[in-house]
GROMACS .gro file of N, CA and C in nm:
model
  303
    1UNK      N    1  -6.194  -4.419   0.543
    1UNK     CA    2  -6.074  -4.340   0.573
    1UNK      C    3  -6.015  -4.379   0.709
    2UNK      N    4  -6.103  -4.417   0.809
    2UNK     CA    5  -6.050  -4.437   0.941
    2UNK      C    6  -5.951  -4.592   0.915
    3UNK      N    7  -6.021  -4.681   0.808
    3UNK     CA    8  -5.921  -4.803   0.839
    3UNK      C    9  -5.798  -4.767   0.733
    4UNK      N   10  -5.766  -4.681   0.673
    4UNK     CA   11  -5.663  -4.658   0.649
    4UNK      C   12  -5.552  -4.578   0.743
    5UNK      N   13  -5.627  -4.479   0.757
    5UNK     CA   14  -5.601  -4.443   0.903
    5UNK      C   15  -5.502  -4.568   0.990
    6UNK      N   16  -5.575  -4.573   1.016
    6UNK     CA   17  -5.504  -4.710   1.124
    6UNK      C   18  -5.436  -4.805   1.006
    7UNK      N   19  -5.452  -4.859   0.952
    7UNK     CA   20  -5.307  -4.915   0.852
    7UNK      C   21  -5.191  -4.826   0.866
    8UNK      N   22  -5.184  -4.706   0.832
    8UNK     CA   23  -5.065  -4.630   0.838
    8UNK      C   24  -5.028  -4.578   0.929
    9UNK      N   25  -5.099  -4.612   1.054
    9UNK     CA   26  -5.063  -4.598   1.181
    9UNK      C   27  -5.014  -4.708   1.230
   10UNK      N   28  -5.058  -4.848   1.201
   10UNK     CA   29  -4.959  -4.961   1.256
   10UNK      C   30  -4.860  -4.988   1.132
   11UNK      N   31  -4.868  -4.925   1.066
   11UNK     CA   32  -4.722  -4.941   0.951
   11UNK      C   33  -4.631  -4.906   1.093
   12UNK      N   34  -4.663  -4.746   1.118
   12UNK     CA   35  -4.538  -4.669   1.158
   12UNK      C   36  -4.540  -4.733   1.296
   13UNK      N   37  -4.616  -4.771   1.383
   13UNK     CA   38  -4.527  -4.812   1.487
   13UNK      C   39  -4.482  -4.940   1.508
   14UNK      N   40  -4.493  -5.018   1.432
   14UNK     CA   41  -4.411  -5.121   1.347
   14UNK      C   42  -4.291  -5.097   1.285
   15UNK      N   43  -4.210  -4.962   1.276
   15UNK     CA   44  -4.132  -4.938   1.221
   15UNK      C   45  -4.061  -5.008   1.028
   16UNK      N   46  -4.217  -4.985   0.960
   16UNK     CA   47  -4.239  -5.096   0.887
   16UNK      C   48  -4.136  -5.037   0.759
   17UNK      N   49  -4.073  -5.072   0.667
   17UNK     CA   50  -4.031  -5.045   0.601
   17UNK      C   51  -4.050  -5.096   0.430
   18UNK      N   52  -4.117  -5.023   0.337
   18UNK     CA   53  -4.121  -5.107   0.185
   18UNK      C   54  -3.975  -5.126   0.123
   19UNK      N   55  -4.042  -5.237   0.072
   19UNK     CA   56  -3.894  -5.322   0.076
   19UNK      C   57  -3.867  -5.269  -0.118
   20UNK      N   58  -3.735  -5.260  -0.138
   20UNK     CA   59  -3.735  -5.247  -0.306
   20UNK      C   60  -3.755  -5.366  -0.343
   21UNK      N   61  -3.802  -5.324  -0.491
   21UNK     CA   62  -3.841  -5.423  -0.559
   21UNK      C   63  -3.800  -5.455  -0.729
   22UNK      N   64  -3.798  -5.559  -0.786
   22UNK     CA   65  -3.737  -5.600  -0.904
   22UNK      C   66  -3.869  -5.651  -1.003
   23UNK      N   67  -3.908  -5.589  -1.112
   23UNK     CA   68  -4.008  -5.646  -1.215
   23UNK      C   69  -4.043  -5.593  -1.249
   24UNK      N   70  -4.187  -5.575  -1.279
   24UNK     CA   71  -4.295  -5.445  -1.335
   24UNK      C   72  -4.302  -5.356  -1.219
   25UNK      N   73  -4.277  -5.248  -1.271
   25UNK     CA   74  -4.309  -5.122  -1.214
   25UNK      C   75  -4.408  -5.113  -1.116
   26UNK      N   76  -4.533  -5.100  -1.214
   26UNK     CA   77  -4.716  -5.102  -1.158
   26UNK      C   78  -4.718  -5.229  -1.117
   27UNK      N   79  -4.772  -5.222  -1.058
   27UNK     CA   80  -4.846  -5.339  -1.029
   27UNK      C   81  -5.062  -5.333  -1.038
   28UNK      N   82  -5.089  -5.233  -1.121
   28UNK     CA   83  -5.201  -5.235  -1.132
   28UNK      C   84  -5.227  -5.130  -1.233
   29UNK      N   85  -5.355  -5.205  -1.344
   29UNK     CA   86  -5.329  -5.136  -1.489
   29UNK      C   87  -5.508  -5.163  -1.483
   30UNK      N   88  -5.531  -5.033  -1.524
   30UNK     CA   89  -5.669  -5.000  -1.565
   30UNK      C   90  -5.684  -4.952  -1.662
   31UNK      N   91  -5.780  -4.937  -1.734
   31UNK     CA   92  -5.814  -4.853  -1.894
   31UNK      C   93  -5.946  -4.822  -1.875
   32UNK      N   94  -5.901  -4.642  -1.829
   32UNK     CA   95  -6.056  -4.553  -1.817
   32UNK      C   96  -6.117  -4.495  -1.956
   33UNK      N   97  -6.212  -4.400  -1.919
   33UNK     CA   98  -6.264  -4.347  -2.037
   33UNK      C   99  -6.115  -4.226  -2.099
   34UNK      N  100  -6.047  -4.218  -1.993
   34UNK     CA  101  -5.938  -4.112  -1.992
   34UNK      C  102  -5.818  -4.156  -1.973
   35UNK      N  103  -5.815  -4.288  -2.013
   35UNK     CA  104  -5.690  -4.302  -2.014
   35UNK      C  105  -5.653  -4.425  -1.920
   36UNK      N  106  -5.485  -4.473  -1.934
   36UNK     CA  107  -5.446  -4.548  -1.857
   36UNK      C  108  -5.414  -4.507  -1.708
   37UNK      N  109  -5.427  -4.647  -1.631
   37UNK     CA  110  -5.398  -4.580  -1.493
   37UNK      C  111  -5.306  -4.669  -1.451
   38UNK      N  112  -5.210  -4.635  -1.403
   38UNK     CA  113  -5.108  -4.738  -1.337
   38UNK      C  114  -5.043  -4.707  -1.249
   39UNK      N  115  -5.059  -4.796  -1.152
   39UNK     CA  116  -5.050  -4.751  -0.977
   39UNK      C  117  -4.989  -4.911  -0.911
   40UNK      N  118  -4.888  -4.835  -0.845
   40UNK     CA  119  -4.812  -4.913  -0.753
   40UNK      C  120  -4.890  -4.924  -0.636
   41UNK      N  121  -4.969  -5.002  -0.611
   41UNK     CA  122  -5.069  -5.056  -0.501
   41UNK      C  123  -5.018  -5.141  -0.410
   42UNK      N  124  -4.941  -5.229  -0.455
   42UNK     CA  125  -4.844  -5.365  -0.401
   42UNK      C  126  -4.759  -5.321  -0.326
   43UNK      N  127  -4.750  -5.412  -0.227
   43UNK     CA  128  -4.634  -5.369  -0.123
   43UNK      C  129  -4.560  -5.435  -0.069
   44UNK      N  130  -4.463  -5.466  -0.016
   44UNK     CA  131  -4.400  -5.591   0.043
   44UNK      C  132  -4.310  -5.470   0.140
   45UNK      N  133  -4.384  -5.536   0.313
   45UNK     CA  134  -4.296  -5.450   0.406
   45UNK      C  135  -4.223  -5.516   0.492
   46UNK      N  136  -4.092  -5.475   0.574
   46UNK     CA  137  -4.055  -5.556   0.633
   46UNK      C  138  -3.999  -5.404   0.735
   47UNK      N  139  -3.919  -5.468   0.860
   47UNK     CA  140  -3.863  -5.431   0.960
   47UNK      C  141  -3.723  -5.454   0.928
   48UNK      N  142  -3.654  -5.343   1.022
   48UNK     CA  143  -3.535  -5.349   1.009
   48UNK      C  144  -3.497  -5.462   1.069
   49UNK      N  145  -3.495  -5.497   1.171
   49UNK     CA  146  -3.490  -5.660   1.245
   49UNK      C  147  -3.481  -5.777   1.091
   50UNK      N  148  -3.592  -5.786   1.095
   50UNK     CA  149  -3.609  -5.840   0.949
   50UNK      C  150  -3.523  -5.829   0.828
   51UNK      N  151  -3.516  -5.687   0.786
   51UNK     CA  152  -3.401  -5.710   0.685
   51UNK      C  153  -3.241  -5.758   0.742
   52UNK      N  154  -3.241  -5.736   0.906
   52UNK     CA  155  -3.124  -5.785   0.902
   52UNK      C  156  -3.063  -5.944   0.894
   53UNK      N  157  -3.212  -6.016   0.966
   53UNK     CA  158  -3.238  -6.158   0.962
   53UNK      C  159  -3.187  -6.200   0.784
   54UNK      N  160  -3.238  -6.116   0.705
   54UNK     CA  161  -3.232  -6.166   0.564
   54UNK      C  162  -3.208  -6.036   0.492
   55UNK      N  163  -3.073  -6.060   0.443
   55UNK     CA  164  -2.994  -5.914   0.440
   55UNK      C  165  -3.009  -5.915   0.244
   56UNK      N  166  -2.995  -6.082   0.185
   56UNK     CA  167  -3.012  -6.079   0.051
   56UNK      C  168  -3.132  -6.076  -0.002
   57UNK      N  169  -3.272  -6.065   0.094
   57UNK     CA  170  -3.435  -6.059   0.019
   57UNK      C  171  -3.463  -5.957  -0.078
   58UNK      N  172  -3.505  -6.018  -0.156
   58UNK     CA  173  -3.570  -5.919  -0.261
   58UNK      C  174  -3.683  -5.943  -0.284
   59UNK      N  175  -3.748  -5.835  -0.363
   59UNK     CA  176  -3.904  -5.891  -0.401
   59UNK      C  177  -3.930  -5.840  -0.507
   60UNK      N  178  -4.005  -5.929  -0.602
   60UNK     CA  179  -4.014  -6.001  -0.754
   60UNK      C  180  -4.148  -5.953  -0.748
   61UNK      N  181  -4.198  -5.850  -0.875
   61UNK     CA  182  -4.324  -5.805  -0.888
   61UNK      C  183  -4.290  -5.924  -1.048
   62UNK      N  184  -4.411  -6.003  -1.031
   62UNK     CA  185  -4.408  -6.137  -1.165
   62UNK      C  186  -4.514  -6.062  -1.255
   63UNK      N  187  -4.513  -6.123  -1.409
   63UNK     CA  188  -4.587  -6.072  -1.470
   63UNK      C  189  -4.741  -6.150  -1.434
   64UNK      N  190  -4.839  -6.068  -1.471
   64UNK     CA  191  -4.958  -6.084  -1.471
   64UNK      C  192  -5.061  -6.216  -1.520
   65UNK      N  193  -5.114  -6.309  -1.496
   65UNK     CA  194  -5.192  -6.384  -1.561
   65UNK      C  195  -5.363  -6.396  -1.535
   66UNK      N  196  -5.428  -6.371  -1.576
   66UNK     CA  197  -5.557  -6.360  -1.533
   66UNK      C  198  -5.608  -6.273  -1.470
   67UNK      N  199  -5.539  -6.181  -1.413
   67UNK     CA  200  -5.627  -6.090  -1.305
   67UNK      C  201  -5.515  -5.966  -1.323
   68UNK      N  202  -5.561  -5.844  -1.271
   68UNK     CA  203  -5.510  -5.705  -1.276
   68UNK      C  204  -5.393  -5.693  -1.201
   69UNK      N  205  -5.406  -5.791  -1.113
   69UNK     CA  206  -5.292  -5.757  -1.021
   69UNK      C  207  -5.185  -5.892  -1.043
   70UNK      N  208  -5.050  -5.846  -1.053
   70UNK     CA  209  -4.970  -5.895  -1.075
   70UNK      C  210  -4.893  -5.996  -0.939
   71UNK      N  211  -4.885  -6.141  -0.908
   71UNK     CA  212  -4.790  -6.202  -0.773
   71UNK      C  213  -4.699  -6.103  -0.778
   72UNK      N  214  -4.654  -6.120  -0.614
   72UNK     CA  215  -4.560  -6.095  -0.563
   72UNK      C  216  -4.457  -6.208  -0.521
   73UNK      N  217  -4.324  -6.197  -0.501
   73UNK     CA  218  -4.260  -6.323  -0.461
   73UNK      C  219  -4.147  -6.208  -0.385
   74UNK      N  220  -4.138  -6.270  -0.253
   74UNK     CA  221  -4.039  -6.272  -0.142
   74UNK      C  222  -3.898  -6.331  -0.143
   75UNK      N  223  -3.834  -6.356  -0.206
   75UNK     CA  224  -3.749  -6.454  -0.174
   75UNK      C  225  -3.629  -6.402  -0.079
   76UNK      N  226  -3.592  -6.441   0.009
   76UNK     CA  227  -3.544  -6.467   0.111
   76UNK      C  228  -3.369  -6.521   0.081
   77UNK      N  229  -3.383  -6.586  -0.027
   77UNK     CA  230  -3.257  -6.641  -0.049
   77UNK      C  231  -3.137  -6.618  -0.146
   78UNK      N  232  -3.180  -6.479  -0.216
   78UNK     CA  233  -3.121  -6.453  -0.329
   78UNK      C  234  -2.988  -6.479  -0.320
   79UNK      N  235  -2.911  -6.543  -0.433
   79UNK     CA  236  -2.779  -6.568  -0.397
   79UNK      C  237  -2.718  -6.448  -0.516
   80UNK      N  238  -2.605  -6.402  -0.487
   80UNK     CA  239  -2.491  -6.301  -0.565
   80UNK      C  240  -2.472  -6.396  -0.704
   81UNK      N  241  -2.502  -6.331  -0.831
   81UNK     CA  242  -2.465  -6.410  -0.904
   81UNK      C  243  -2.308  -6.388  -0.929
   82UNK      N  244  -2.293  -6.309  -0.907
   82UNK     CA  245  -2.146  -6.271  -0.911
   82UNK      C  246  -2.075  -6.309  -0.843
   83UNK      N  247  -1.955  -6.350  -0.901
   83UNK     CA  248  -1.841  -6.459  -0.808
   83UNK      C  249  -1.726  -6.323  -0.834
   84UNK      N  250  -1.647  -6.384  -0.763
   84UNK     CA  251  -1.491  -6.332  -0.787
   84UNK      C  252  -1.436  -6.309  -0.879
   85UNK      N  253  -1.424  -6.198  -0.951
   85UNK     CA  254  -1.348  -6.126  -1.043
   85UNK      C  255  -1.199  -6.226  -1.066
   86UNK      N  256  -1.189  -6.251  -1.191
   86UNK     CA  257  -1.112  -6.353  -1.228
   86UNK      C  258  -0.986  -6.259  -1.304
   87UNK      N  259  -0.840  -6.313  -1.213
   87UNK     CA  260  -0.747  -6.238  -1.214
   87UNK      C  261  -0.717  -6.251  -1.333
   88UNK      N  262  -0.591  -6.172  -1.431
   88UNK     CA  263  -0.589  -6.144  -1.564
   88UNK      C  264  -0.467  -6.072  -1.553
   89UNK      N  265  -0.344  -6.138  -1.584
   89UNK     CA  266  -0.238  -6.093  -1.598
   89UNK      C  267  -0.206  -6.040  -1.722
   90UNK      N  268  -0.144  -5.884  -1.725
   90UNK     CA  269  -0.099  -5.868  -1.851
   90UNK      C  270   0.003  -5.834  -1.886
   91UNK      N  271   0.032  -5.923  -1.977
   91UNK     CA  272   0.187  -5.898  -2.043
   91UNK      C  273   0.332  -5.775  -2.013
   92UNK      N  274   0.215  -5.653  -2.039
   92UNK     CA  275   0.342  -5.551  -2.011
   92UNK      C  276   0.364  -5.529  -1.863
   93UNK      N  277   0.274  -5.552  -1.793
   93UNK     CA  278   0.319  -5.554  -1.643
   93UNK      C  279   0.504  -5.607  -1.660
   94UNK      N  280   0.501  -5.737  -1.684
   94UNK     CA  281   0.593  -5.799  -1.670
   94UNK      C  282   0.747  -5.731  -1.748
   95UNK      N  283   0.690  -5.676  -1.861
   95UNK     CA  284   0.786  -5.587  -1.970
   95UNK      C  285   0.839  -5.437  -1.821
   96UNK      N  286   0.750  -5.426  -1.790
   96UNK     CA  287   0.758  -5.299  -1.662
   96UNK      C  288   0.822  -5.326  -1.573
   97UNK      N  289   0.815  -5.442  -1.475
   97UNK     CA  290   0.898  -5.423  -1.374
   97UNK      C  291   1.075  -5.489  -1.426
   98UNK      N  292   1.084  -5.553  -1.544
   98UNK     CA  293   1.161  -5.573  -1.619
   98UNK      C  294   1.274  -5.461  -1.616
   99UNK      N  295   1.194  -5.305  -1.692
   99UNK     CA  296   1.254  -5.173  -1.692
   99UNK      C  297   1.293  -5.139  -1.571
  100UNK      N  298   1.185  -5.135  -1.486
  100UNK     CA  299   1.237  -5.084  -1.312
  100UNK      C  300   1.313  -5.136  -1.251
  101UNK      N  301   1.353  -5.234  -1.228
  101UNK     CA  302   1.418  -5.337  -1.137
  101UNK      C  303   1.591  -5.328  -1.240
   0.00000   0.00000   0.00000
């Protein structure tokens, strides 16, 4: 208990922040006598400093291969897939200022 203790004590004066995240939910899947257990254990923290350094990071909970716990991936570089809304003229506009004018 004490070294958790102190983990969540240099979280906070680290001003540490968990970062959101994109993938599986859990990141940790057990099968008791009672049932499933699934617990977000995984963490990816950063600082505000930090998120401002890298304002597009996200972090990628990947699916699982071999072991209970699922990679994590940081990436740093996410680019917008989204471009510029592609203009689209329509017809009656033109029928409209036609009337007004």
């Amino acid at each position: 208990m004490r070294d958790i203790q102190a983990f969540r004590e240099m979280i906070e004066n680290l001003s540490c922040i968990d970062l959101n995240f994109k993938g599986l939910r859990f990141a940790r899947f057990n099968t008791r006598e009672d049932g499933l257990i699934e617990e977000r254990i995984d963490r990816a923290l950063g600082t505000l400093s930090w998120m401002g350094r890298y304002p597009s990071a996200q972090v990628f909970n990947l699916l699982m291969v071999g072991s209970d716990h699922p990679p994590m991936l940081v990436d740093t570089e996410v680019k917008d897939k989204k471009g510029p809304k592609q203009f689209k003229f329509e017809v009656m506009w033109a029928s409209w200022m036609e009337d007004s004018g």
